[in-house]
Short mmCIF file of C-alpha atoms (C1' of nucleotides) in Angstrom, two decimals:
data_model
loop_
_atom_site.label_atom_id
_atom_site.label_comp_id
_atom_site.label_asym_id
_atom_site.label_seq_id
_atom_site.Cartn_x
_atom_site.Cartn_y
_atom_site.Cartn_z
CA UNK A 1297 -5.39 -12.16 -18.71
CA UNK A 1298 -4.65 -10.65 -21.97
CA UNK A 1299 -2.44 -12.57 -23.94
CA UNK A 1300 0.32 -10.46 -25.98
CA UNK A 1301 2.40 -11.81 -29.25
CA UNK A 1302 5.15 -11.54 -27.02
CA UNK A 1303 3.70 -13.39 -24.33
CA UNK A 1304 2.90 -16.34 -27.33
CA UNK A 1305 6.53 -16.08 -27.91
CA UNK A 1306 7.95 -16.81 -24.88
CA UNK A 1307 6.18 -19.78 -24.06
CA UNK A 1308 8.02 -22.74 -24.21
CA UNK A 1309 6.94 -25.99 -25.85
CA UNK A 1310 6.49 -27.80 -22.45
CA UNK A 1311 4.21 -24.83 -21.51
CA UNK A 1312 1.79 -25.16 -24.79
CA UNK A 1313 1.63 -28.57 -23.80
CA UNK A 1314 -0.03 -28.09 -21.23
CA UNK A 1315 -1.91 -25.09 -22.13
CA UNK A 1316 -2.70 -23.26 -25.00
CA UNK A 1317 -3.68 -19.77 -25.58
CA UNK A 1318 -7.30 -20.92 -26.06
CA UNK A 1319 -7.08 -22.56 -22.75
CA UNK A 1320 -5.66 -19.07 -21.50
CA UNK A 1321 -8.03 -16.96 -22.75
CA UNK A 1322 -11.00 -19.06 -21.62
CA UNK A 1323 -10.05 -19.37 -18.37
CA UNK A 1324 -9.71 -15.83 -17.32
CA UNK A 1325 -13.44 -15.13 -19.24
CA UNK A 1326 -14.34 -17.78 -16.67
CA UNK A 1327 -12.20 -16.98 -13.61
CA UNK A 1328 -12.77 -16.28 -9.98
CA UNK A 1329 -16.54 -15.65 -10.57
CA UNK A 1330 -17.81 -16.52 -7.48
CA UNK A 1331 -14.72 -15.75 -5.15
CA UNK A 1332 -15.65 -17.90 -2.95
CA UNK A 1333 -12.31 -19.62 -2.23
CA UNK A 1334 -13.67 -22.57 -3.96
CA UNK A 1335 -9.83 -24.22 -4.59
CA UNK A 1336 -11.77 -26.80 -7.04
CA UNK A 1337 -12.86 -23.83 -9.16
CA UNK A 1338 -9.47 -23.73 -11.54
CA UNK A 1339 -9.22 -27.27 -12.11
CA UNK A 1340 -12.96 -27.91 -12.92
CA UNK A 1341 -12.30 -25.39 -15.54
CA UNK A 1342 -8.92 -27.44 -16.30
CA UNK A 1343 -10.76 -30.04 -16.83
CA UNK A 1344 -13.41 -28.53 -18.64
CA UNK A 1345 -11.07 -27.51 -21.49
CA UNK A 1346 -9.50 -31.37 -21.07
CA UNK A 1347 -12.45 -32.55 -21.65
CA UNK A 1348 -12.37 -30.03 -25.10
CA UNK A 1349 -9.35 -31.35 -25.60
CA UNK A 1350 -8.96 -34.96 -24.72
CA UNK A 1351 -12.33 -36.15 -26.30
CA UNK A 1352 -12.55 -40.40 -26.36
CA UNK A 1353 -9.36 -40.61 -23.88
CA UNK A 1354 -9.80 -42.28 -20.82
CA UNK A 1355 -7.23 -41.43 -18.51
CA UNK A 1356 -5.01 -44.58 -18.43
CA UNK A 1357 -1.84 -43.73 -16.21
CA UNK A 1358 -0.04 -46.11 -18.66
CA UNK A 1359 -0.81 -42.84 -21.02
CA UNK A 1360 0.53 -40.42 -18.69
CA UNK A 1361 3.19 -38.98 -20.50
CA UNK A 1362 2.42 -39.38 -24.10
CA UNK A 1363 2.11 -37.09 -26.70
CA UNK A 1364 -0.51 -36.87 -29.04
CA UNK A 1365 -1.37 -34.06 -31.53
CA UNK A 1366 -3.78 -30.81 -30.58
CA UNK A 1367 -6.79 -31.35 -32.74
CA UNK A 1368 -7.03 -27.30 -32.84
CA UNK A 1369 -3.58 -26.24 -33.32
CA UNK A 1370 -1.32 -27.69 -35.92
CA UNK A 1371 2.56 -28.31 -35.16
CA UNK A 1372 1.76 -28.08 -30.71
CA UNK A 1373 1.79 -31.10 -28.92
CA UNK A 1374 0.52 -31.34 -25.82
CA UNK A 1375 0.39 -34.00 -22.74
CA UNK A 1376 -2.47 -35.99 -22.16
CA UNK A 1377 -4.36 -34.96 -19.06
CA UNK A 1378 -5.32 -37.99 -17.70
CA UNK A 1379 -6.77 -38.25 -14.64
CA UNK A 1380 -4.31 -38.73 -11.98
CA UNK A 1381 -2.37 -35.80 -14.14
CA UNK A 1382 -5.54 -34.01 -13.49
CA UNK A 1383 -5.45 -34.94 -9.78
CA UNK A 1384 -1.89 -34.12 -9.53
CA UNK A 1385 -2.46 -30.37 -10.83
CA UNK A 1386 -4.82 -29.86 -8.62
CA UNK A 1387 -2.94 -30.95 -5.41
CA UNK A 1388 -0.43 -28.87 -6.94
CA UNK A 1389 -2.48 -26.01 -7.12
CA UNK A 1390 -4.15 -26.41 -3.74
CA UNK A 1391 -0.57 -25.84 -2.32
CA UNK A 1392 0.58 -23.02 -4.61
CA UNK A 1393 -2.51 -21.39 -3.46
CA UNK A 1394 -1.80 -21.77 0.37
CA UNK A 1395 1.95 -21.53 -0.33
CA UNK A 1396 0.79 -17.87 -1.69
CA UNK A 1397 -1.41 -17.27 0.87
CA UNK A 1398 1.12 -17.42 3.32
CA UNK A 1399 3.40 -15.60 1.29
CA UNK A 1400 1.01 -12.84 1.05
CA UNK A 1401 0.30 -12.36 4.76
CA UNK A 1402 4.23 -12.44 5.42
CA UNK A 1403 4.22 -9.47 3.28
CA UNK A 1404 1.11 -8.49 5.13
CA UNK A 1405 3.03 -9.07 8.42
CA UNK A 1406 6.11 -7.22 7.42
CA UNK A 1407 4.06 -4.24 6.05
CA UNK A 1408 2.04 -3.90 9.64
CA UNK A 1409 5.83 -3.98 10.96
CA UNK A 1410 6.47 -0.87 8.57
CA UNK A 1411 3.42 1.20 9.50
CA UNK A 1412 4.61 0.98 13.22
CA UNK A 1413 7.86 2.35 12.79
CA UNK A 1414 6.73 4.97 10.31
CA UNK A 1415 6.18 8.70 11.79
CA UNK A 1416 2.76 8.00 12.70
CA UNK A 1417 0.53 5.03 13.67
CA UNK A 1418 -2.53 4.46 14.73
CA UNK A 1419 -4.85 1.06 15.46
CA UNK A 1420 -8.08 3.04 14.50
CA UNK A 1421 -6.61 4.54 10.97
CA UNK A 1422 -4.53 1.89 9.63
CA UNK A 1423 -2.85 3.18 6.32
CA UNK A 1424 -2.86 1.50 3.35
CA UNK A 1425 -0.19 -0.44 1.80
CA UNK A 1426 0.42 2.24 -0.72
CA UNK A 1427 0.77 4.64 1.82
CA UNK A 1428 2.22 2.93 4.69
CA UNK A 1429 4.84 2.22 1.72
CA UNK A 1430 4.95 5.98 0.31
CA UNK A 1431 5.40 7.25 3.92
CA UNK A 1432 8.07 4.63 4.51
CA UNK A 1433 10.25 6.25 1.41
CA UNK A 1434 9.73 9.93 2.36
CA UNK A 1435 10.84 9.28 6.24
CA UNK A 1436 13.72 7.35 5.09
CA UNK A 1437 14.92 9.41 2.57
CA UNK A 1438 14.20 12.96 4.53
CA UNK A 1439 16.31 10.81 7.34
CA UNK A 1440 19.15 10.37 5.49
CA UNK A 1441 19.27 14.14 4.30
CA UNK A 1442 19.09 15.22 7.99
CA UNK A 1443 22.00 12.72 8.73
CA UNK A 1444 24.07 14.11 5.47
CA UNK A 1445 23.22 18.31 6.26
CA UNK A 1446 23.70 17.56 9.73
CA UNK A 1447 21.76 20.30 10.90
CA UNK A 1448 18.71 20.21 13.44
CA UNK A 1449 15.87 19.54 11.18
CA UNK A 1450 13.28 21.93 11.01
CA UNK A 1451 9.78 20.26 12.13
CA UNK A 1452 7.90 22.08 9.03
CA UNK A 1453 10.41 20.87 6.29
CA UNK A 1454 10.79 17.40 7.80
CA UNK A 1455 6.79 17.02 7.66
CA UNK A 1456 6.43 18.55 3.83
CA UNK A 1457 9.06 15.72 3.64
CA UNK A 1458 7.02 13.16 5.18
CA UNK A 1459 4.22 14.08 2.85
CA UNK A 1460 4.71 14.16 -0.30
CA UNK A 1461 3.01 12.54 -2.48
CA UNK A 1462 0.94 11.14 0.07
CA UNK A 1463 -3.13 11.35 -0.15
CA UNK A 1464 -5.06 14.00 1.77
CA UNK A 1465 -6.65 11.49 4.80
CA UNK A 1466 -2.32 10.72 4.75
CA UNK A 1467 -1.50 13.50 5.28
CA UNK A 1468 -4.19 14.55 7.72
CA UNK A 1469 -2.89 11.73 9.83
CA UNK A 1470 0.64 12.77 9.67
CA UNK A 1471 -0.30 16.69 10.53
CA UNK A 1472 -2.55 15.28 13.12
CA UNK A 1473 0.05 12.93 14.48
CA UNK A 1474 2.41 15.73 15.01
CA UNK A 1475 -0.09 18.39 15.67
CA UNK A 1476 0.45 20.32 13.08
CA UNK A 1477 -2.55 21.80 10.50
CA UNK A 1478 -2.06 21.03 7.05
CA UNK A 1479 -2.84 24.35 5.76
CA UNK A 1480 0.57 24.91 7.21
CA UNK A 1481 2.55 23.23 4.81
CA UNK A 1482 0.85 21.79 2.31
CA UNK A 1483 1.11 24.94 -0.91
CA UNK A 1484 -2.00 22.94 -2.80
CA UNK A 1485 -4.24 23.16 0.04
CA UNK A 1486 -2.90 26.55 0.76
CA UNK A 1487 -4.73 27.80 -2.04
CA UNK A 1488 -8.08 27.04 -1.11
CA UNK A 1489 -8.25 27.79 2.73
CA UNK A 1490 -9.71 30.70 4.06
CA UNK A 1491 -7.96 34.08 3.57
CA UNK A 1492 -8.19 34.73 7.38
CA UNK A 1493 -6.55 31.24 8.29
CA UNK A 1494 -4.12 31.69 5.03
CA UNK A 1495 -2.73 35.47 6.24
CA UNK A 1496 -2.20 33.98 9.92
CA UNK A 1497 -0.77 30.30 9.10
CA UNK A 1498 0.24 29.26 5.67
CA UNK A 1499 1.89 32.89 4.65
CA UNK A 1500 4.07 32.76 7.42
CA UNK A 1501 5.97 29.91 6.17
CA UNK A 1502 7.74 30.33 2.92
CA UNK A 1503 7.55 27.01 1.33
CA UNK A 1504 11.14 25.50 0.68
CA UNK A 1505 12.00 25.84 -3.46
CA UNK A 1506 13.40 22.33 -2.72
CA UNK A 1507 10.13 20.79 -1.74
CA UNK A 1508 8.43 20.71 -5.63
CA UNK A 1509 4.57 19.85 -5.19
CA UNK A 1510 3.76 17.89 -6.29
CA UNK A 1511 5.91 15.56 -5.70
CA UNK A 1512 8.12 13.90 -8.25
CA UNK A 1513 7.83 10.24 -9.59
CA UNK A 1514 8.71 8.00 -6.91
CA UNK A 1515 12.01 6.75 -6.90
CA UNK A 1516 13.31 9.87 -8.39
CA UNK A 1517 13.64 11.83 -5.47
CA UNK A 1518 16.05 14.64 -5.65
CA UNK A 1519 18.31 13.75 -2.83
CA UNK A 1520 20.06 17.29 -2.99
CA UNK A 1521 17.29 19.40 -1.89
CA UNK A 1522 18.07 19.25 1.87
CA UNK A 1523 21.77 20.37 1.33
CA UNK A 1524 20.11 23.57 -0.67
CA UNK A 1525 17.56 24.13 2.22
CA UNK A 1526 18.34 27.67 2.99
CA UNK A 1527 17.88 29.42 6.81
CA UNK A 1528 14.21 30.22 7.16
CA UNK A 1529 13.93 34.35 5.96
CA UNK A 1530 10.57 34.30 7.37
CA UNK A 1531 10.99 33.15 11.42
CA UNK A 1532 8.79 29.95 11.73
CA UNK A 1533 6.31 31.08 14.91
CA UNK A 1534 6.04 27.37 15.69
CA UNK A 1535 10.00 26.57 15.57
CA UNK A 1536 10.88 27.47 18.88
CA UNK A 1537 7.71 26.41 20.22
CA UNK A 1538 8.37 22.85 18.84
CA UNK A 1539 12.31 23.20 19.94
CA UNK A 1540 10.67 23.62 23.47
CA UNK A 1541 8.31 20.41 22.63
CA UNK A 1542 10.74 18.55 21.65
CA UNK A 1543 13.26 19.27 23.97
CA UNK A 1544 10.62 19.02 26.74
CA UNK A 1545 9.27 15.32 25.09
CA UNK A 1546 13.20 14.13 26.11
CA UNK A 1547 12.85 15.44 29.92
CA UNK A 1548 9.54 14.58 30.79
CA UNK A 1549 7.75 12.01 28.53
CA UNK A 1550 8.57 8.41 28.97
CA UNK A 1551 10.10 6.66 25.88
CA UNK A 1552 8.14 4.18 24.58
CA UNK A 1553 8.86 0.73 25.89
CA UNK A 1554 5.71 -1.21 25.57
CA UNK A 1555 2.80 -1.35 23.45
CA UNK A 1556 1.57 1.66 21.23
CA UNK A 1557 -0.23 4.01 23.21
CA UNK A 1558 -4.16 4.70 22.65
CA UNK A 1559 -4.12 6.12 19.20
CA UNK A 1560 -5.70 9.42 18.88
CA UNK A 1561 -8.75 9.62 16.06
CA UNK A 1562 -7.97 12.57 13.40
CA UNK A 1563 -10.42 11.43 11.19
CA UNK A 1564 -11.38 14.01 9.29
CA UNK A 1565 -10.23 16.89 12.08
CA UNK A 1566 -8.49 18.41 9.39
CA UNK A 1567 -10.55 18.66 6.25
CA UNK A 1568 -11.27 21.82 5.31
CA UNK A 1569 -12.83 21.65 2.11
CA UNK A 1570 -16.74 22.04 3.93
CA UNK A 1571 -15.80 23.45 6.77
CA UNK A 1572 -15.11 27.36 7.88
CA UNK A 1573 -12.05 28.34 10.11
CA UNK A 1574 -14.53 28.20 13.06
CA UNK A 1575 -15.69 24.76 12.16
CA UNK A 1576 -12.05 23.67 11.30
CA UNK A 1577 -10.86 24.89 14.66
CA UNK A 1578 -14.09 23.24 16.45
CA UNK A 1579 -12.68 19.70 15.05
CA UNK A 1580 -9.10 20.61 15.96
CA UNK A 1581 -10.09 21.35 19.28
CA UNK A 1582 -12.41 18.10 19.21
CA UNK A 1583 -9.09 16.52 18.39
CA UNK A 1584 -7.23 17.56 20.87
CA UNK A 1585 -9.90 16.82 23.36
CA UNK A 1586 -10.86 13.43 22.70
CA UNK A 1587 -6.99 12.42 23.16
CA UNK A 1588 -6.59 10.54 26.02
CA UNK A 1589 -4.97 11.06 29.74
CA UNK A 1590 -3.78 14.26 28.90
CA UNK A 1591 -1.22 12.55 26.46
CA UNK A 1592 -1.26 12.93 22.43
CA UNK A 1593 -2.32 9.51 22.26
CA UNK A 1594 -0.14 9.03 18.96
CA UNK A 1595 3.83 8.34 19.10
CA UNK A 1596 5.77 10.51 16.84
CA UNK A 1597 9.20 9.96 15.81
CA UNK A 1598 11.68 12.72 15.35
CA UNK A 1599 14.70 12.41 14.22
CA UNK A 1600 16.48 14.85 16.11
CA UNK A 1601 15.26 13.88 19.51
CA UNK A 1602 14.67 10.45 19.28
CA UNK A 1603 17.79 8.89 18.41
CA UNK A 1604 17.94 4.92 16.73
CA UNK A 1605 14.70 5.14 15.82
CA UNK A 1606 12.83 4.88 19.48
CA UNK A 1607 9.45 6.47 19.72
CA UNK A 1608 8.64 8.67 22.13
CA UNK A 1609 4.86 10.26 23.46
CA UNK A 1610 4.59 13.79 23.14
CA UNK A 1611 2.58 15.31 26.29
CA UNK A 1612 -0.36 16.97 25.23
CA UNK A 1613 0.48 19.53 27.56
CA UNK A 1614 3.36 20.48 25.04
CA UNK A 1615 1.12 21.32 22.21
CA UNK A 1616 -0.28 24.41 21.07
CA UNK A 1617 -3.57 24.78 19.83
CA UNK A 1618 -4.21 25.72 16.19
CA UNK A 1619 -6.54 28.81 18.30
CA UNK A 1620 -3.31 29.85 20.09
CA UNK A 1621 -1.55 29.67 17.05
CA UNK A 1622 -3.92 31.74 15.26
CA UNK A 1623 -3.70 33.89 18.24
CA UNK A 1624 -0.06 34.28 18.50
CA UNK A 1625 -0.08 34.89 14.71
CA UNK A 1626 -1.90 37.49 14.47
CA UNK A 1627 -0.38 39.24 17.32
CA UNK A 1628 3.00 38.29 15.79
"C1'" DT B 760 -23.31 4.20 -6.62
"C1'" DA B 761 -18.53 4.88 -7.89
"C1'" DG B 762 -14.04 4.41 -6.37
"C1'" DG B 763 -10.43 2.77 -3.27
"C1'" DC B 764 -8.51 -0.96 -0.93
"C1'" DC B 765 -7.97 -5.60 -0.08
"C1'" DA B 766 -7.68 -10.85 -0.24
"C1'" DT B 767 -7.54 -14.46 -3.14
"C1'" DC B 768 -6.95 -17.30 -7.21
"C1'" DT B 769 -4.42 -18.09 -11.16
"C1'" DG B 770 -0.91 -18.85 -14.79
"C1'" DG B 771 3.67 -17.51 -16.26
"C1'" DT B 772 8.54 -17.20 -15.37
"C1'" DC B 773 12.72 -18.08 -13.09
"C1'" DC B 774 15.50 -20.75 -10.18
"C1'" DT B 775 17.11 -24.80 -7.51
"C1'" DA C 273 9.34 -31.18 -10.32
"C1'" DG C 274 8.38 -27.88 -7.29
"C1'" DG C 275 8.88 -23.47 -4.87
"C1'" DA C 276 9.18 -18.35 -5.01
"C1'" DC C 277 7.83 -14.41 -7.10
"C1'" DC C 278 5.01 -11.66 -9.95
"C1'" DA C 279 1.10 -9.46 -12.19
"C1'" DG C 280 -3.65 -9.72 -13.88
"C1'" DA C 281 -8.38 -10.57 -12.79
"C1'" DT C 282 -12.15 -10.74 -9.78
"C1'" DG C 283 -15.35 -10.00 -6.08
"C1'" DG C 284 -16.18 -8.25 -1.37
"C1'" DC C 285 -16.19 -4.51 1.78
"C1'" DC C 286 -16.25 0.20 3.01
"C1'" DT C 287 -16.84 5.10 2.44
"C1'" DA C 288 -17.93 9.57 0.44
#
DNA sequence: TAGGCCATCTGGTCCT
DNA sequence: AGGACCAGATGGCCTA
């Protein structure tokens, strides 16, 4: 670990006693090279610089707690490591290690907690802390907007919500958890799609103003944007399709009670960077397919018709394909 | 093979 | 003194 002048400075006398920046410095050079859990590892190199340090002392517990002069720094004292001092760090250390352990799999535990109440789970595509975490922020925060404009959310806006700033697999998971294509509402991606899939999909949906891409520094989320978030000029050909779906999802699909329902794979069903519309519809379809017993296979939370939070299946039967879409777009 | 993600170790700091 | 928390460092694993 790099060791700063204003890292020297705050050290305290009691903590040059026991280790200098010498000591500091040579034990990160020397640190976690084999990473093999070896818990003796930190004090062997302890000891190694005691031994630097402590040359002709023999480790008298009579001695334990006397001072002597640092032969290599001037003015610092330091305590004698003797050897039960020696042994005593490294219980110590043994325990901080589990105790940290622990402490990191309770955050572990808590963040596998998050990524089930976040829009979109699945067992197969876990997402990552960062964003399990990121997708956390947006769904709370485009929550509370919905709860402030007290309007009926609009499915496209809520997911631009739910994405930004997330990563492209992310956001494939998100669009594929709802059924949705990216292209849809994602301006970046926009760009590059196929004109044919961009005049039937993406140019039907004027982006909101409010949703910048991309996305601001976290934690500095405009909260006002929703309260802007003008009637749609351009109709949305999927809102009263999804006002069906989700009005249907209340009537006919069981709420979720038990344990998460088979997840459905989108890995990769919605990259389009190597792939042509036919190709990207091919996977889409491939998707849709592959998800089990005629249900979505993922659980999707909206805020509008699944009150407190509760998670609800969205029949398969309920979606449209991104084919139909295409379809009823360019009939439209 | 590079990059992302992760688990773990570690030392420093703060608090009880 | 010891525990909780934090951030840096490191190596392993996986994927594009």
């Amino acid at each position: 670990m790099p060791v700063s002048q204003q890292d020297v400075s705050k050290w305290t006398e009691e903590s040059r006693n026991t280790q200098n920046m010498e000591t500091v410095n040579g034990a990160h050079k020397t640190m976690s090279m084999d990473g093999d859990n070896d818990d003796d590892d930190g004090f062997n190199r302890m000891e190694e610089n005691n031994d630097d340090e402590e040359q002709g002392e023999e480790g008298g517990l009579g001695e334990e707690e006397s001072l002597e002069e640092s032969p290599k720094r001037s003015g610092t004292k330091r305590k004698k490591m003797t050897k039960a001092r020696q042994q005593r760090f490294k219980v110590r250390r043994i325990k901080a290690n589990e105790r940290e352990r622990n402490r990191m799999h309770g955050l572990n535990d808590a963040l596998e907690s998050l990524r089930k109440v976040v829009p979109c789970y699945s067992n197969t595509q876990k997402l990552s802390k960062i964003e399990t975490l990121r997708l956390a922020k947006n769904y709370i925060w485009a929550l509370s907007e919905i709860l402030q404009s007290d309007e009926s959310p609009e499915l496209m806006l809520f997911v631009q919500a739910l994405c930004q700033g997330l990563s492209q697999p992310t956001t494939n998971l998100v669009a594929g958890c709802l059924q949705l294509n990216p292209w849809t509402f994602l301006p970046e991606q926009a760009q590059d799609i196929p004109s044919q899939v961009h005049q039937t999909s993406t140019a039907s949906f004027s982006l909101h103003p409010s949703y910048p891409y991309p996305s601001p520094p976290y934690g500095t989320m405009d909260s006002s944007h929703i309260h802007h978030a003008k009637p749609h000029t351009v109709d949305n050909a999927l809102e009263p399709f999804f006002e069906t779906t989700f009005t249907d999802c209340t009537s006919t699909s069981p709420r979720f009670e038990g344990p998460l329902s088979p997840p459905l794979s989108v890995n990769g069903n919605f990259s389009y960077k190597h792939k042509s519309t036919t190709e990207f519809d091919k996977s889409y379809a491939l998707s849709i397919q592959y998800a089990p017993q005629g249900l979505a296979g993922v659980q999707c939370l909206h805020p509008f018709y699944a009150s407190s939070s509760q998670r609800f299946d969205i029949p398969m039967d309920n979606f449209m394909s991104y084919e139909t879409h295409n379809e009823r777009m360019l009939n439209a």
